[in-house]
Tab-separated table of C-alpha atoms in Angstrom:
chain	number	residue	atom	x	y	z
A	1	MET	CA	11.143	-12.702	-12.728
A	2	ASP	CA	10.850	-15.681	-10.361
A	3	TYR	CA	11.110	-14.560	-6.740
A	4	LYS	CA	9.607	-17.691	-5.190
A	5	ASN	CA	12.880	-19.616	-5.185
A	6	GLY	CA	14.984	-16.814	-3.763
A	7	GLN	CA	16.655	-16.550	-0.359
A	8	ILE	CA	14.065	-14.097	0.971
A	9	ALA	CA	11.212	-16.507	0.305
A	10	GLN	CA	13.132	-19.441	1.729
A	11	HIS	CA	13.937	-17.529	4.912
A	12	ILE	CA	10.257	-16.734	5.467
A	13	ILE	CA	9.186	-20.315	4.778
A	14	ASN	CA	11.819	-21.648	7.185
A	15	LEU	CA	10.250	-19.573	9.977
A	16	GLN	CA	6.793	-21.006	9.414
A	17	ARG	CA	5.463	-23.312	12.102
A	18	GLU	CA	3.926	-26.669	11.343
A	19	ASP	CA	0.411	-25.310	11.974
A	20	GLY	CA	0.890	-22.692	9.252
A	21	THR	CA	1.495	-19.659	11.482
A	22	TRP	CA	4.545	-17.522	12.213
A	23	GLY	CA	5.245	-16.815	15.874
A	24	ASN	CA	2.707	-16.132	18.603
A	25	GLU	CA	1.057	-13.111	16.988
A	26	PHE	CA	-1.146	-13.085	13.916
A	27	HIS	CA	-1.973	-9.403	13.650
A	28	SER	CA	0.460	-6.718	12.607
A	29	MET	CA	0.725	-4.895	9.313
A	30	ALA	CA	3.795	-3.042	10.562
A	31	MET	CA	7.410	-3.711	9.694
A	32	PRO	CA	9.184	-6.747	11.204
A	33	ASN	CA	11.455	-5.970	14.156
A	34	ASN	CA	13.965	-7.700	16.414
A	35	LYS	CA	11.305	-8.585	19.003
A	36	THR	CA	8.883	-10.032	16.462
A	37	PRO	CA	10.778	-11.193	13.343
A	38	LEU	CA	7.511	-11.975	11.546
A	39	THR	CA	3.845	-12.079	12.402
A	40	THR	CA	1.614	-14.270	10.277
A	41	GLU	CA	0.186	-11.224	8.510
A	42	GLN	CA	3.624	-9.861	7.685
A	43	ALA	CA	4.694	-13.226	6.312
A	44	LEU	CA	1.552	-13.577	4.196
A	45	ARG	CA	2.004	-10.119	2.723
A	46	ARG	CA	5.639	-10.776	1.838
A	47	LEU	CA	4.905	-14.168	0.292
A	48	GLN	CA	2.026	-12.719	-1.729
A	49	LEU	CA	4.319	-10.016	-3.106
A	50	LEU	CA	6.894	-12.677	-3.960
A	51	GLY	CA	4.301	-14.489	-6.079
A	52	PHE	CA	3.027	-17.228	-3.782
A	53	THR	CA	-0.532	-18.474	-4.250
A	54	LEU	CA	-2.884	-21.050	-2.787
A	55	GLU	CA	-1.145	-23.703	-4.894
A	56	ASP	CA	2.007	-23.293	-2.800
A	57	VAL	CA	2.242	-25.447	0.337
A	58	PRO	CA	3.119	-22.631	2.797
A	59	ILE	CA	0.059	-20.616	1.758
A	60	ARG	CA	-2.231	-23.645	1.752
A	61	LYS	CA	-1.124	-24.503	5.304
A	62	THR	CA	-1.884	-20.999	6.520
A	63	VAL	CA	-5.236	-20.769	4.722
A	64	ASN	CA	-6.243	-24.115	6.247
A	65	CYS	CA	-5.263	-22.795	9.673
A	66	MET	CA	-7.199	-19.540	9.212
A	67	THR	CA	-10.243	-21.399	7.909
A	68	SER	CA	-10.126	-23.619	10.987
A	69	CYS	CA	-10.120	-20.469	13.140
A	70	LEU	CA	-13.137	-19.113	11.262
A	71	ARG	CA	-14.960	-22.347	12.030
A	72	GLY	CA	-14.190	-21.841	15.728
A	73	GLU	CA	-12.064	-24.970	15.911
A	74	ARG	CA	-9.013	-23.106	17.234
A	75	LYS	CA	-7.773	-19.619	18.131
A	76	ILE	CA	-5.276	-17.822	15.973
A	77	ASP	CA	-3.486	-16.354	19.039
A	78	ASP	CA	-4.140	-14.865	22.485
A	79	TYR	CA	-3.808	-11.224	21.473
A	80	TRP	CA	-6.710	-8.996	22.498
A	81	GLU	CA	-7.640	-5.320	22.206
A	82	LYS	CA	-10.346	-3.946	24.505
A	83	THR	CA	-11.132	-0.876	22.378
A	84	GLN	CA	-13.293	-2.895	19.984
A	85	ASP	CA	-15.010	-6.216	19.433
A	86	TRP	CA	-11.827	-8.215	19.014
A	87	ASN	CA	-13.633	-11.420	18.040
A	88	LEU	CA	-15.309	-9.596	15.170
A	89	PHE	CA	-12.109	-7.846	14.133
A	90	THR	CA	-10.269	-11.190	14.169
A	91	LYS	CA	-12.961	-12.584	11.877
A	92	LEU	CA	-12.447	-9.598	9.588
A	93	MET	CA	-8.670	-10.144	9.450
A	94	LEU	CA	-8.925	-13.877	8.863
A	95	SER	CA	-11.696	-13.611	6.264
A	96	THR	CA	-9.762	-10.975	4.351
A	97	TRP	CA	-6.573	-13.003	4.112
A	98	VAL	CA	-8.447	-16.194	3.269
A	99	LYS	CA	-10.388	-14.419	0.505
A	100	ILE	CA	-7.193	-12.877	-0.907
A	101	PHE	CA	-5.775	-16.341	-1.536
A	102	GLU	CA	-9.019	-18.327	-1.912
A	103	PRO	CA	-11.751	-15.997	-3.263
A	104	ASP	CA	-14.462	-18.668	-3.262
A	105	ASN	CA	-13.900	-19.834	0.326
A	106	THR	CA	-17.428	-20.196	1.727
A	107	LEU	CA	-16.741	-18.887	5.231
A	108	ALA	CA	-14.785	-15.852	4.073
A	109	LEU	CA	-17.277	-15.107	1.305
A	110	THR	CA	-20.254	-15.249	3.668
A	111	PHE	CA	-18.637	-12.693	5.970
A	112	ALA	CA	-17.580	-10.555	3.001
A	113	LYS	CA	-21.186	-10.418	1.768
A	114	GLN	CA	-22.243	-9.052	5.148
A	115	TRP	CA	-19.739	-6.232	4.683
A	116	ALA	CA	-21.022	-5.674	1.141
A	117	THR	CA	-24.551	-5.264	2.517
A	118	ILE	CA	-23.282	-2.622	4.959
A	119	ILE	CA	-21.481	-0.641	2.260
A	120	GLU	CA	-24.422	-0.864	-0.162
A	121	LYS	CA	-26.644	0.722	2.491
A	122	ALA	CA	-24.018	3.295	3.455
A	123	PHE	CA	-23.889	4.643	-0.132
A	124	ALA	CA	-27.529	3.986	-1.076
A	125	ASN	CA	-28.445	7.678	-1.318
A	126	GLY	CA	-25.601	8.609	-3.645
A	127	ALA	CA	-22.943	9.585	-1.125
A	128	TYR	CA	-21.493	8.052	2.005
A	129	ASN	CA	-23.807	8.309	5.016
A	130	HIS	CA	-22.100	7.452	8.281
A	131	GLU	CA	-25.356	7.027	10.193
A	132	ALA	CA	-26.567	4.550	7.570
A	133	TYR	CA	-23.217	2.748	7.841
A	134	GLN	CA	-23.513	2.455	11.635
A	135	LYS	CA	-27.129	1.281	11.432
A	136	ALA	CA	-26.293	-1.370	8.806
A	137	TYR	CA	-23.261	-2.469	10.815
A	138	GLN	CA	-25.430	-3.045	13.876
A	139	GLU	CA	-28.004	-4.939	11.831
A	140	GLU	CA	-25.390	-7.302	10.394
A	141	PHE	CA	-23.187	-7.846	13.433
A	142	TYR	CA	-25.666	-7.232	16.270
A	143	HIS	CA	-23.708	-4.526	18.060
A	144	LYS	CA	-22.847	-0.885	17.561
A	145	THR	CA	-19.564	0.257	16.050
A	146	LYS	CA	-17.145	0.609	18.935
A	147	GLY	CA	-13.479	1.155	18.145
A	148	PRO	CA	-11.763	3.235	15.455
A	149	ARG	CA	-11.338	0.265	13.124
A	150	GLU	CA	-15.089	-0.371	13.195
A	151	LEU	CA	-16.004	3.289	12.716
A	152	ASP	CA	-13.771	3.649	9.649
A	153	PHE	CA	-14.121	1.151	6.795
A	154	VAL	CA	-11.363	2.734	4.666
A	155	SER	CA	-8.839	0.146	5.741
A	156	PHE	CA	-6.795	-2.698	4.294
A	157	TYR	CA	-9.279	-5.354	5.396
A	158	PRO	CA	-12.705	-4.176	4.162
A	159	LEU	CA	-11.274	-2.803	0.905
A	160	ASN	CA	-9.731	-6.177	0.073
A	161	LEU	CA	-12.739	-8.106	1.336
A	162	LEU	CA	-15.301	-6.158	-0.721
A	163	GLN	CA	-13.699	-6.710	-4.128
A	164	GLY	CA	-16.122	-8.274	-6.606
A	165	LEU	CA	-19.146	-8.036	-4.297
A	166	LEU	CA	-20.552	-4.526	-4.752
A	167	SER	CA	-22.952	-3.254	-7.387
A	168	GLU	CA	-21.189	-1.160	-10.011
A	169	GLU	CA	-22.987	1.967	-8.807
A	170	THR	CA	-21.995	1.479	-5.179
A	171	GLU	CA	-18.455	0.494	-6.115
A	172	SER	CA	-18.056	3.684	-8.137
A	173	ARG	CA	-19.351	5.834	-5.287
A	174	MET	CA	-17.154	4.067	-2.773
A	175	LEU	CA	-13.989	4.453	-4.868
A	176	ASP	CA	-14.669	8.188	-5.262
A	177	TYR	CA	-14.999	8.424	-1.494
A	178	VAL	CA	-11.848	6.411	-0.829
A	179	LEU	CA	-9.756	8.321	-3.370
A	180	ASN	CA	-10.614	11.629	-1.727
A	181	TYR	CA	-10.518	10.410	1.871
A	182	ASP	CA	-8.088	12.674	3.724
A	183	LYS	CA	-6.613	9.849	5.826
A	184	GLY	CA	-5.849	7.512	2.933
A	185	ILE	CA	-6.148	3.771	3.571
A	186	TYR	CA	-5.470	2.731	7.164
A	187	TYR	CA	-2.440	0.427	7.572
A	188	ILE	CA	-1.220	1.311	4.073
A	189	TYR	CA	-1.005	5.014	3.190
A	190	GLY	CA	-1.954	8.099	5.181
A	191	LYS	CA	-2.758	10.739	2.557
A	192	PRO	CA	-5.503	11.298	-0.053
A	193	LEU	CA	-5.025	8.900	-2.950
A	194	SER	CA	-6.327	11.458	-5.423
A	195	GLU	CA	-2.957	13.217	-5.103
A	196	VAL	CA	0.100	11.359	-6.425
A	197	PRO	CA	3.367	11.707	-4.441
A	198	LYS	CA	5.419	14.774	-5.351
A	199	VAL	CA	8.675	12.793	-5.433
A	200	PHE	CA	8.425	9.644	-7.544
A	201	SER	CA	11.580	7.872	-6.336
A	202	SER	CA	10.579	7.663	-2.694
A	203	LEU	CA	9.273	5.452	0.084
A	204	GLU	CA	6.041	7.445	-0.087
A	205	THR	CA	5.496	6.273	-3.654
A	206	SER	CA	6.031	2.662	-2.632
A	207	ARG	CA	3.312	2.971	0.037
A	208	TYR	CA	1.064	4.889	-2.362
A	209	LEU	CA	1.358	2.101	-4.932
A	210	ALA	CA	0.429	-0.452	-2.273
A	211	ALA	CA	-2.818	1.443	-1.734
A	212	ILE	CA	-3.462	1.783	-5.469
A	213	ASP	CA	-2.831	-1.937	-5.855
A	214	ILE	CA	-5.758	-2.622	-3.516
A	215	LEU	CA	-8.105	-0.351	-5.462
A	216	SER	CA	-7.002	-1.895	-8.758
A	217	GLY	CA	-8.960	-5.006	-7.775
A	218	TYR	CA	-12.246	-3.201	-8.468
A	219	LYS	CA	-13.986	-3.175	-11.848
A	220	THR	CA	-14.401	0.603	-11.994
A	221	ALA	CA	-10.748	1.218	-11.079
A	222	LYS	CA	-9.654	1.426	-14.736
A	223	GLU	CA	-11.702	4.573	-15.186
A	224	LYS	CA	-11.052	6.057	-11.746
A	225	LEU	CA	-7.294	5.516	-11.788
A	226	ARG	CA	-6.395	6.757	-15.278
A	227	PHE	CA	-4.453	9.583	-13.669
A	228	VAL	CA	-2.281	7.014	-11.869
A	229	VAL	CA	-1.548	5.192	-15.137
A	230	GLU	CA	-0.550	8.472	-16.797
A	231	TRP	CA	1.654	9.395	-13.831
A	232	LEU	CA	3.425	6.039	-13.937
A	233	GLU	CA	3.956	6.232	-17.684
A	234	ARG	CA	5.531	9.682	-17.291
A	235	ASN	CA	8.011	8.360	-14.750
A	236	LYS	CA	9.499	5.366	-16.541
A	237	ASP	CA	13.007	5.708	-17.904
A	238	THR	CA	14.202	5.497	-21.507
A	239	ASN	CA	14.509	1.719	-21.168
A	240	GLY	CA	10.859	1.396	-20.129
A	241	GLN	CA	11.711	0.660	-16.494
A	242	TRP	CA	10.912	2.274	-13.169
A	243	ASP	CA	13.223	2.971	-10.241
A	244	LEU	CA	11.820	4.019	-6.867
A	245	GLY	CA	15.260	4.438	-5.331
A	246	ALA	CA	17.209	2.663	-2.601
A	247	LYS	CA	15.106	4.064	0.264
A	248	VAL	CA	12.099	1.911	-0.643
A	249	LYS	CA	13.926	-1.123	0.728
A	250	ASP	CA	11.765	-1.435	3.850
A	251	ASN	CA	11.537	-5.258	3.973
A	252	VAL	CA	7.797	-4.933	3.530
A	253	TYR	CA	7.107	-4.123	-0.127
A	254	PHE	CA	10.729	-4.266	-1.239
A	255	PRO	CA	13.125	-5.902	-1.949
A	256	LEU	CA	11.844	-8.780	-4.021
A	257	SER	CA	15.275	-9.844	-5.310
A	258	ASP	CA	17.780	-11.264	-2.827
A	259	SER	CA	20.234	-8.402	-3.272
A	260	TRP	CA	20.166	-4.802	-4.448
A	261	ARG	CA	23.920	-4.414	-4.669
A	262	ASN	CA	23.349	-4.290	-8.399
A	263	VAL	CA	20.999	-1.399	-9.286
A	264	ALA	CA	19.620	-3.512	-12.122
A	265	TYR	CA	17.926	-5.804	-9.580
A	266	ARG	CA	16.305	-2.841	-7.843
A	267	LYS	CA	14.978	-1.554	-11.155
A	268	ALA	CA	13.733	-5.033	-12.035
A	269	ASP	CA	11.850	-5.252	-8.730
A	270	CYS	CA	10.279	-1.821	-9.105
A	271	THR	CA	9.351	-2.537	-12.709
A	272	ALA	CA	7.814	-5.885	-11.832
A	273	LYS	CA	5.641	-4.324	-9.115
A	274	ILE	CA	4.468	-1.399	-11.226
A	275	SER	CA	3.876	-3.584	-14.284
A	276	THR	CA	1.568	-5.793	-12.229
A	277	ILE	CA	-0.530	-2.772	-11.246
A	278	LEU	CA	-0.625	-1.408	-14.795
A	279	THR	CA	-1.782	-4.768	-16.149
A	280	LYS	CA	-4.851	-4.528	-13.894
A	281	LEU	CA	-5.561	-0.913	-14.849
A	282	LYS	CA	-5.112	-1.068	-18.597
A	283	ASP	CA	-7.618	-2.462	-21.076
């Protein structure tokens, strides 16, 4: 189904500034609100879900802007948090989004390889070692971990950034750790991913699938996430479709179609999203 030419996509594109950003704030993975209709991150996430890629002008404009920020030629915005090294966290955010759309971008890839070095050392002895993580972090970035986002790598940014860069052994160990992590993936889902949601047609499932979608980008995910594939297969209807219910319409992950007045469009959206994940997880 083509979502790129729909009203939702057009509305987002119409809000984009000439420099490729949306509004005065880059960072926020939360839901849009009346005060901030869209941050750049929210817009990028929505456009990615709607099928936009680097070949589309709006994405290319934003990637060019973010790359310029990584070069130090401009600032993405004036937002600042004192609880951590905000310059480093900004580099993490920008590099992650650039790599999502342009995996071979030199600046983003260089930073991603630094993170890969940290994670390789953190799992070098077979299981996650937080002291080894902190030591490697300081060696790569020349300062100690400071804020909560630096202390905890199980987050949207590192887990997207690290895809394709870890040894198979380390990747396998890391995925085991992430799947059983009691806090889930920060910004995305707040429960252990090893446990599927009890109610399939729910907002919780939508958020859970967003987390699984991130992990599906790893080579060893096919083996690790077989239980997710089986769970999804058990929950499709007699027509081979999935329906997560009306409550998943959060304007973040859903809707993808312009209107859900017709239940068929909701089912089509849910099926499209789940089918994309299954394609990555099946041989």
